[in-house]
Amino acid sequence: MMLQFSVRNFRTFKERAVLSLIASNYDKDTREVENIHIDTDFNLRILKSAVVYGANASGKSKLLEAMVFMRDFVINSSKDTQKGDSINIEPFKLETESEKSSSEFEVIFIYSNAMYRYGFEVTREKVLSEWLYHKPKTKEIELFYRDGQKFEVHDRNFPKGATLAKEELVRDNALMLSVAAQFNDKSAGQVLDWFKGLGTISGLDEEGYQGFTMGRTENPKYKEQILELLKSADLGIKDIRLLPLDISELPKHLPKEVRETIEKEMREDDTKFISDVLTTHRKYDKNKNYVGDIQFSLDEEESSGTKKFFALTGPVLDTIENGSILVVDELDSKLHPNLVCKIVSIFNSKELNPKNAQLIFNTHDTNLLSSGLFRRDQIWFTEKDKYGAATLFSLADFKSEVRKTENFEDNYIRGKYGAVPYLGDFDNLSNFKLLHSHENEG
């Protein structure tokens, strides 16, 4: 489980921003059983979900992008870059000093009954520093610390690292952790596995993960789980079926070698290429008597909300099954607020989420604030100052000013917590008036 994520000098975040998933003591009697996992090994109360609010361009998506960058750089830096390649990092650009400075990322998490603290500091040219600490029980142990190309390595607990440092096998634009995992270091492999379980998806475009969900429906067990979610969402769907690709439907201008490759792979696995999902609905006569079933094309006949909810079921169920983490940008896009509540309630549920998977997402849907699903320490806000730098803060930071019985939604809309747009006077837009006057003259 993720305990804390922090980022500095990345995109809109100039100063260090910290997202904590450690439950506060302030709300101990609020949704303690549902929303919190108690880790007895480390005596920690860990939140199973967190939501981020903020005005447009306030930084809430950039926070999630920071997680994506860290994950991708950890997984790929040792194999996708060569010596001299630049690092695809984007610092805060609205200040002359910060755009030339390094960016920093750190995450603290529990995996396989051990706590890890891992982070790094990078520029576009190289890794400036990197560190990994391991806490099997009560004492934190340094596995390695990197300062440029100088490495301090704990030989016994990180043996591969000592060899890699001695033989100078870690490039200045690659992470020691990534290289050590390639050389089968146990601790590095554990950390890498945790990052691989950090799922990130965009709520604005479900096409990127709809294929994953379609693949899950080929397994009868997973198909039943997906159908159960679809039925509970009251979408009128009683069954789903994959429609295999018809070779005759392939474009005529498709290169011969591409067509032959597709034909060969379809002969080996006829479920590999799917053209659509068919949803089954009940059909009635004019007297409301059931007369049979009818199938709709998911792509062409179902609503955009139905398509997105179907696509989400795969990643949600996979995350729940593996006890991992799902990060979603704009979860509420295209979905009714009740469906968003349904997804959040699954993660918060002790019964439905026995492996304590976590959900982190951003949204504009203020209905969630009055849904009773969240504690104050699960609600976060991003806000930009007048110089364009974003800050991240929690509703729990307002504990002296905000009672837990207050209407969080009304307070947020009224601007009590900040993180809302400061709008100008739309009634006095001089250029619009000028345009309108010219039209009248014409």
Coordinates of C-alpha atoms in Angstrom, one line a residue:
M1 CA 0.0 0.0 0.0
M2 CA 1.1 3.5 -0.7
L3 CA 1.8 5.6 2.4
Q4 CA 3.1 8.8 1.0
F5 CA 4.0 10.3 -2.4
S6 CA 5.9 13.6 -2.8
V7 CA 7.1 15.6 -5.8
R8 CA 9.1 18.8 -6.2
N9 CA 9.7 21.0 -9.3
F10 CA 7.6 19.0 -11.7
R11 CA 5.2 20.7 -14.1
T12 CA 3.0 23.0 -12.0
F13 CA 4.6 22.0 -8.7
K14 CA 7.5 24.3 -7.9
E15 CA 7.7 23.5 -4.1
R16 CA 7.5 20.0 -2.6
A17 CA 3.9 18.6 -2.6
V18 CA 3.1 15.7 -0.3
L19 CA 0.1 13.3 -0.7
S20 CA -0.3 11.3 2.5
L21 CA -2.4 8.2 2.8
I22 CA -1.8 7.8 6.6
A23 CA -5.1 8.3 8.4
S24 CA -5.2 11.2 10.8
N25 CA -6.1 10.8 14.5
Y26 CA -8.5 13.7 14.2
D27 CA -11.2 11.6 12.5
K28 CA -10.8 8.4 14.4
D29 CA -14.5 7.7 14.8
T30 CA -15.3 8.5 11.1
R31 CA -15.6 5.5 8.7
E32 CA -12.8 3.8 10.6
V33 CA -13.8 0.3 9.7
E34 CA -14.7 0.9 6.0
N35 CA -12.1 3.4 4.8
I36 CA -9.0 2.3 6.7
H37 CA -6.7 -0.7 6.8
I38 CA -4.9 -1.2 10.1
D39 CA -1.4 -2.5 9.5
T40 CA -0.4 -4.3 12.7
D41 CA 3.2 -4.9 11.7
F42 CA 3.9 -1.1 11.5
N43 CA 1.1 0.1 13.7
L44 CA -0.3 2.3 10.9
R45 CA -3.8 3.3 9.8
I46 CA -3.8 3.5 6.0
L47 CA -6.4 5.1 3.8
K48 CA -7.8 3.0 1.0
S49 CA -8.8 5.9 -1.2
A50 CA -8.1 9.6 -1.8
V51 CA -9.7 12.2 -4.0
V52 CA -8.2 15.4 -5.4
Y53 CA -10.2 18.6 -6.2
G54 CA -9.2 21.8 -7.8
A55 CA -9.9 24.4 -10.4
N56 CA -9.0 23.7 -14.1
A57 CA -5.2 23.9 -14.6
S58 CA -4.7 23.9 -10.8
G59 CA -2.3 20.9 -10.8
K60 CA -4.6 18.0 -9.9
S61 CA -3.8 16.1 -13.1
K62 CA -0.1 17.1 -12.8
L63 CA 0.1 15.4 -9.4
L64 CA -1.1 12.1 -11.0
E65 CA 1.3 12.7 -14.0
A66 CA 4.2 12.9 -11.5
M67 CA 3.3 9.4 -10.3
V68 CA 3.2 8.2 -13.9
F69 CA 6.6 9.7 -14.6
M70 CA 8.2 8.2 -11.5
R71 CA 6.7 4.7 -12.3
D72 CA 7.7 4.8 -15.9
F73 CA 11.3 6.1 -15.2
V74 CA 11.8 3.4 -12.6
I75 CA 10.6 0.6 -14.9
N76 CA 12.2 1.7 -18.1
S77 CA 15.3 3.9 -17.4
S78 CA 17.8 1.0 -17.5
K79 CA 16.6 -0.4 -20.8
D80 CA 14.9 2.4 -22.9
T81 CA 17.8 4.9 -22.7
Q82 CA 21.4 4.9 -24.0
K83 CA 24.3 6.9 -22.7
G84 CA 23.8 10.5 -23.5
D85 CA 20.1 10.3 -24.0
S86 CA 18.1 13.1 -22.2
I87 CA 15.6 12.4 -19.4
N88 CA 12.1 13.4 -20.3
I89 CA 11.5 15.6 -17.2
E90 CA 9.6 18.9 -17.2
P91 CA 10.4 21.2 -14.3
F92 CA 8.4 24.2 -13.3
K93 CA 8.8 26.7 -16.2
L94 CA 7.4 29.9 -14.8
E95 CA 10.5 30.8 -12.8
T96 CA 14.0 31.3 -14.1
E97 CA 15.7 29.4 -11.3
S98 CA 13.3 26.4 -11.1
E99 CA 13.4 25.7 -14.9
K100 CA 17.2 25.1 -14.5
S101 CA 16.9 23.1 -11.3
S102 CA 16.4 19.4 -10.5
S103 CA 13.1 17.6 -10.0
E104 CA 12.6 15.3 -7.0
F105 CA 10.3 12.3 -6.4
E106 CA 9.8 10.1 -3.4
V107 CA 7.4 7.4 -2.4
I108 CA 6.9 5.4 0.8
F109 CA 5.0 2.1 0.6
I110 CA 4.5 -1.3 2.2
Y111 CA 5.0 -4.4 0.0
S112 CA 5.4 -8.0 1.0
N113 CA 5.3 -7.1 4.7
A114 CA 8.2 -4.6 4.4
M115 CA 8.2 -0.8 4.2
Y116 CA 10.3 0.9 1.6
R117 CA 11.3 4.5 1.0
Y118 CA 12.6 5.2 -2.4
G119 CA 13.3 8.4 -4.3
F120 CA 15.5 10.2 -6.8
E121 CA 16.5 13.7 -8.0
V122 CA 17.0 14.3 -11.7
T123 CA 17.7 16.9 -14.4
R124 CA 17.2 16.4 -18.1
E125 CA 20.8 15.3 -18.3
K126 CA 21.3 12.9 -15.4
V127 CA 20.4 11.4 -12.1
L128 CA 21.8 13.7 -9.3
S129 CA 20.8 11.5 -6.4
E130 CA 18.9 8.3 -5.6
W131 CA 18.1 6.5 -2.4
L132 CA 16.4 3.3 -1.1
Y133 CA 15.6 2.5 2.5
H134 CA 14.1 -0.7 3.8
K135 CA 12.2 -1.2 7.0
P136 CA 11.5 -4.9 7.7
K137 CA 10.4 -4.4 11.3
T138 CA 11.1 -1.3 13.4
K139 CA 14.5 0.1 12.2
E140 CA 15.0 1.7 8.8
I141 CA 18.0 0.4 6.9
E142 CA 19.8 2.2 4.1
L143 CA 20.2 -0.1 1.1
F144 CA 21.9 2.4 -1.0
Y145 CA 22.5 6.2 -1.4
R146 CA 23.7 7.7 -4.6
D147 CA 25.3 11.1 -5.1
G148 CA 25.9 11.5 -8.8
Q149 CA 28.0 8.5 -9.8
K150 CA 29.2 7.8 -6.2
F151 CA 27.3 5.0 -4.4
E152 CA 27.1 4.0 -0.8
V153 CA 25.8 0.5 -0.8
H154 CA 24.8 -1.9 2.0
D155 CA 26.7 -5.0 0.8
R156 CA 24.7 -7.6 2.8
N157 CA 21.2 -6.3 2.0
F158 CA 21.8 -5.0 -1.5
P159 CA 24.6 -7.2 -2.8
K160 CA 24.0 -6.6 -6.5
G161 CA 24.3 -2.9 -6.0
A162 CA 27.8 -3.1 -4.7
T163 CA 28.9 -5.0 -7.8
L164 CA 27.1 -2.6 -10.2
A165 CA 28.8 0.4 -8.5
K166 CA 32.2 -1.2 -8.5
E167 CA 32.0 -2.2 -12.2
E168 CA 30.5 1.2 -13.2
L169 CA 27.5 -0.5 -14.8
V170 CA 25.0 2.3 -13.9
R171 CA 24.8 5.1 -16.5
D172 CA 24.4 8.7 -15.2
N173 CA 21.0 8.9 -16.9
A174 CA 19.7 5.6 -15.5
L175 CA 18.5 4.6 -12.0
M176 CA 20.5 2.2 -9.9
L177 CA 17.3 0.6 -8.8
S178 CA 16.3 -0.3 -12.4
V179 CA 19.7 -1.7 -13.3
A180 CA 19.8 -3.7 -10.1
A181 CA 16.4 -5.2 -10.8
Q182 CA 17.7 -6.3 -14.2
F183 CA 20.5 -8.1 -12.5
N184 CA 17.9 -9.9 -10.2
D185 CA 18.6 -8.1 -7.0
K186 CA 15.9 -9.2 -4.6
S187 CA 15.1 -5.9 -2.9
A188 CA 15.2 -3.9 -6.2
G189 CA 12.9 -6.5 -7.8
Q190 CA 10.4 -6.1 -4.9
V191 CA 10.4 -2.3 -5.4
L192 CA 10.1 -2.7 -9.2
D193 CA 7.2 -5.1 -8.8
W194 CA 5.4 -2.6 -6.6
F195 CA 5.8 0.1 -9.3
K196 CA 4.5 -2.3 -11.9
G197 CA 1.3 -2.7 -9.8
L198 CA 0.7 1.0 -9.8
G199 CA -2.0 1.3 -12.5
T200 CA -2.7 4.7 -14.1
I201 CA -5.5 5.4 -16.5
S202 CA -7.2 8.4 -18.0
G203 CA -10.9 8.9 -17.4
L204 CA -11.2 11.0 -20.5
D205 CA -10.3 8.3 -23.0
E206 CA -11.3 4.7 -22.1
E207 CA -10.0 3.2 -25.4
G208 CA -6.6 2.7 -23.8
Y209 CA -8.0 0.2 -21.3
Q210 CA -11.2 -1.1 -22.9
G211 CA -9.1 -3.7 -24.7
F212 CA -7.8 -4.9 -21.3
T213 CA -11.4 -5.3 -20.0
M214 CA -12.4 -7.1 -23.2
G215 CA -9.6 -9.6 -22.7
R216 CA -10.8 -10.2 -19.1
T217 CA -14.2 -11.3 -20.4
E218 CA -12.6 -14.3 -22.1
N219 CA -12.2 -15.8 -18.6
P220 CA -15.6 -17.0 -17.3
K221 CA -14.8 -16.0 -13.7
Y222 CA -13.8 -12.5 -14.7
K223 CA -16.8 -12.2 -17.1
E224 CA -19.2 -13.0 -14.2
Q225 CA -17.5 -10.3 -12.1
I226 CA -17.8 -7.7 -14.9
L227 CA -21.4 -8.6 -15.5
E228 CA -22.2 -8.3 -11.8
L229 CA -20.8 -4.7 -11.8
L230 CA -22.7 -3.8 -15.0
K231 CA -25.9 -5.1 -13.6
S232 CA -25.4 -3.3 -10.3
A233 CA -24.9 -0.1 -12.3
D234 CA -28.4 -0.4 -13.7
L235 CA -27.3 -0.2 -17.3
G236 CA -29.9 -2.7 -18.5
I237 CA -27.2 -5.1 -19.7
K238 CA -27.8 -8.8 -18.9
D239 CA -24.9 -10.3 -20.9
I240 CA -21.9 -9.4 -23.0
R241 CA -20.2 -11.2 -25.9
L242 CA -17.0 -10.5 -27.8
L243 CA -17.3 -10.2 -31.6
P244 CA -14.2 -11.5 -33.3
L245 CA -12.7 -9.6 -36.2
D246 CA -13.9 -10.7 -39.6
I247 CA -10.9 -10.9 -42.0
S248 CA -13.1 -9.7 -44.8
E249 CA -13.7 -6.4 -42.9
L250 CA -10.0 -5.5 -43.0
P251 CA -9.2 -2.5 -45.2
K252 CA -8.4 -3.4 -48.8
H253 CA -5.4 -1.2 -48.9
L254 CA -3.8 -2.9 -45.9
P255 CA -0.2 -4.0 -46.7
K256 CA 0.0 -7.7 -47.6
E257 CA 2.5 -8.6 -44.9
V258 CA 0.3 -6.9 -42.2
R259 CA -2.8 -8.9 -43.4
E260 CA -0.8 -12.1 -43.5
T261 CA 0.4 -11.5 -39.9
I262 CA -3.1 -10.9 -38.7
E263 CA -4.4 -14.0 -40.4
K264 CA -1.6 -16.1 -39.0
E265 CA -2.2 -14.8 -35.4
M266 CA -6.0 -15.3 -35.7
R267 CA -5.5 -18.9 -36.7
E268 CA -3.4 -19.4 -33.6
D269 CA -5.7 -17.5 -31.3
D270 CA -9.1 -16.4 -32.7
T271 CA -9.8 -14.2 -29.6
K272 CA -6.7 -12.0 -30.1
F273 CA -8.5 -9.6 -32.5
I274 CA -11.9 -8.4 -31.3
S275 CA -13.9 -5.9 -33.4
D276 CA -16.6 -5.1 -30.9
V277 CA -18.4 -6.1 -27.7
L278 CA -22.1 -7.0 -28.0
T279 CA -24.3 -6.2 -25.0
T280 CA -27.5 -8.1 -24.4
H281 CA -30.7 -6.4 -23.3
R282 CA -34.2 -7.6 -22.6
K283 CA -36.9 -6.8 -25.2
Y284 CA -40.6 -6.3 -24.5
D285 CA -43.9 -5.9 -26.4
K286 CA -46.2 -3.0 -26.1
N287 CA -47.8 -4.6 -23.1
K288 CA -44.4 -4.8 -21.3
N289 CA -44.2 -8.5 -21.7
Y290 CA -40.7 -10.0 -22.1
V291 CA -40.4 -11.3 -25.7
G292 CA -36.7 -12.1 -26.0
D293 CA -33.3 -10.5 -26.1
I294 CA -31.6 -8.0 -28.4
Q295 CA -27.9 -7.2 -28.8
F296 CA -26.3 -3.8 -29.1
S297 CA -22.9 -2.8 -30.3
L298 CA -21.0 -1.3 -27.4
D299 CA -19.1 1.0 -29.7
E300 CA -22.0 2.2 -31.9
E301 CA -25.2 1.9 -29.8
E302 CA -24.3 2.3 -26.1
S303 CA -23.9 5.6 -24.4
S304 CA -20.4 7.1 -23.7
G305 CA -21.0 6.6 -20.0
T306 CA -21.8 2.9 -20.5
K307 CA -18.7 2.4 -22.6
K308 CA -16.5 4.1 -20.0
F309 CA -18.0 2.1 -17.1
F310 CA -17.5 -1.2 -19.0
A311 CA -13.9 -0.2 -19.7
L312 CA -13.3 0.7 -16.0
T313 CA -14.5 -2.7 -14.7
G314 CA -11.4 -4.5 -15.9
P315 CA -8.8 -2.2 -14.2
V316 CA -11.0 -1.9 -11.1
L317 CA -11.4 -5.7 -10.7
D318 CA -7.7 -6.4 -11.5
T319 CA -6.6 -3.8 -8.8
I320 CA -9.0 -5.3 -6.2
E321 CA -7.8 -8.9 -7.0
N322 CA -4.1 -8.0 -6.7
G323 CA -4.4 -5.5 -3.8
S324 CA -2.6 -2.9 -5.8
I325 CA -3.2 0.8 -6.6
L326 CA -5.3 2.4 -9.3
V327 CA -4.7 6.1 -10.2
V328 CA -7.4 7.7 -12.3
D329 CA -7.4 11.1 -13.9
E330 CA -10.9 12.6 -14.3
L331 CA -12.8 9.5 -12.9
D332 CA -16.1 11.4 -13.1
S333 CA -15.9 12.2 -16.8
K334 CA -18.9 10.7 -18.6
L335 CA -20.2 8.9 -15.5
H336 CA -23.2 9.6 -13.4
P337 CA -22.2 10.7 -9.8
N338 CA -23.9 7.5 -8.4
L339 CA -21.6 5.3 -10.5
V340 CA -18.5 7.2 -9.3
C341 CA -19.8 6.6 -5.7
K342 CA -20.2 2.9 -6.5
I343 CA -16.6 2.6 -7.6
V344 CA -15.3 4.4 -4.6
S345 CA -17.5 2.4 -2.2
I346 CA -15.9 -0.8 -3.6
F347 CA -12.5 0.3 -2.6
N348 CA -13.6 1.5 0.8
S349 CA -15.4 -1.7 1.5
K350 CA -13.8 -4.2 3.9
E351 CA -15.8 -7.0 2.4
L352 CA -15.4 -6.2 -1.3
N353 CA -11.7 -5.1 -1.0
P354 CA -10.1 -7.7 1.4
K355 CA -6.6 -7.2 0.0
N356 CA -6.7 -3.4 0.7
A357 CA -6.3 -2.1 -2.9
Q358 CA -6.2 1.7 -3.1
L359 CA -7.9 4.2 -5.4
I360 CA -6.4 7.7 -6.0
F361 CA -8.3 10.0 -8.4
N362 CA -9.1 13.5 -9.2
T363 CA -12.5 14.9 -10.1
H364 CA -14.8 18.0 -10.4
D365 CA -17.8 16.1 -9.1
T366 CA -18.7 17.9 -5.9
N367 CA -21.5 15.5 -5.1
L368 CA -18.8 13.1 -3.7
L369 CA -18.1 15.7 -1.0
S370 CA -21.6 15.3 0.5
S371 CA -21.9 11.5 -0.2
G372 CA -20.5 10.5 3.2
L373 CA -18.0 8.2 1.5
F374 CA -14.9 10.2 2.6
R375 CA -13.2 11.3 5.8
R376 CA -11.6 14.7 5.8
D377 CA -8.1 13.3 5.5
Q378 CA -9.1 11.6 2.2
I379 CA -10.1 14.8 0.5
W380 CA -7.3 16.9 -1.1
F381 CA -7.1 20.1 -3.0
T382 CA -4.7 21.7 -5.5
E383 CA -4.5 25.5 -5.9
K384 CA -2.2 27.8 -7.9
D385 CA -0.8 31.0 -6.6
K386 CA -0.6 34.2 -8.8
Y387 CA 2.8 33.1 -10.1
G388 CA 1.4 29.8 -11.4
A389 CA 2.9 27.5 -8.8
A390 CA 0.6 24.8 -7.4
T391 CA 0.2 23.7 -3.8
L392 CA -1.4 20.5 -2.5
F393 CA -3.3 20.4 0.8
S394 CA -5.9 18.3 2.7
L395 CA -9.3 19.1 4.1
A396 CA -7.8 17.7 7.4
D397 CA -5.6 20.8 7.4
F398 CA -8.7 22.8 8.2
K399 CA -9.5 20.7 11.3
S400 CA -9.9 23.7 13.6
E401 CA -12.2 25.6 11.1
V402 CA -14.2 22.7 9.7
R403 CA -16.4 20.4 11.7
K404 CA -16.8 16.9 10.4
T405 CA -20.6 17.4 10.5
E406 CA -20.4 20.4 8.1
N407 CA -21.5 20.2 4.4
F408 CA -18.1 19.8 2.6
E409 CA -19.7 20.3 -0.8
D410 CA -21.3 23.6 0.1
N411 CA -18.2 24.9 1.7
Y412 CA -16.0 23.9 -1.3
I413 CA -18.3 25.6 -3.8
R414 CA -18.4 28.7 -1.7
G415 CA -14.6 28.8 -1.7
K416 CA -14.1 28.1 2.0
Y417 CA -11.2 25.7 1.3
G418 CA -9.9 27.6 -1.8
A419 CA -9.0 25.5 -4.8
V420 CA -11.8 27.1 -6.9
P421 CA -11.3 29.4 -9.9
Y422 CA -11.3 33.1 -9.2
L423 CA -13.6 34.2 -12.0
G424 CA -13.6 37.7 -13.5
D425 CA -16.8 39.6 -14.4
F426 CA -18.3 37.8 -17.4
D427 CA -20.9 40.5 -17.7
N428 CA -18.2 43.1 -18.6
L429 CA -16.2 41.5 -21.3
S430 CA -15.3 44.6 -23.4
N431 CA -14.0 42.8 -26.5
F432 CA -17.2 40.7 -26.6
K433 CA -19.3 43.9 -26.4
L434 CA -17.2 45.5 -29.1
L435 CA -17.7 42.4 -31.3
H436 CA -21.4 42.6 -30.7
S437 CA -21.6 46.3 -31.6
H438 CA -19.8 45.6 -34.9
E439 CA -22.3 42.9 -35.8
N440 CA -25.1 45.3 -35.1
E441 CA -23.5 47.9 -37.3
G442 CA -23.2 45.4 -40.1

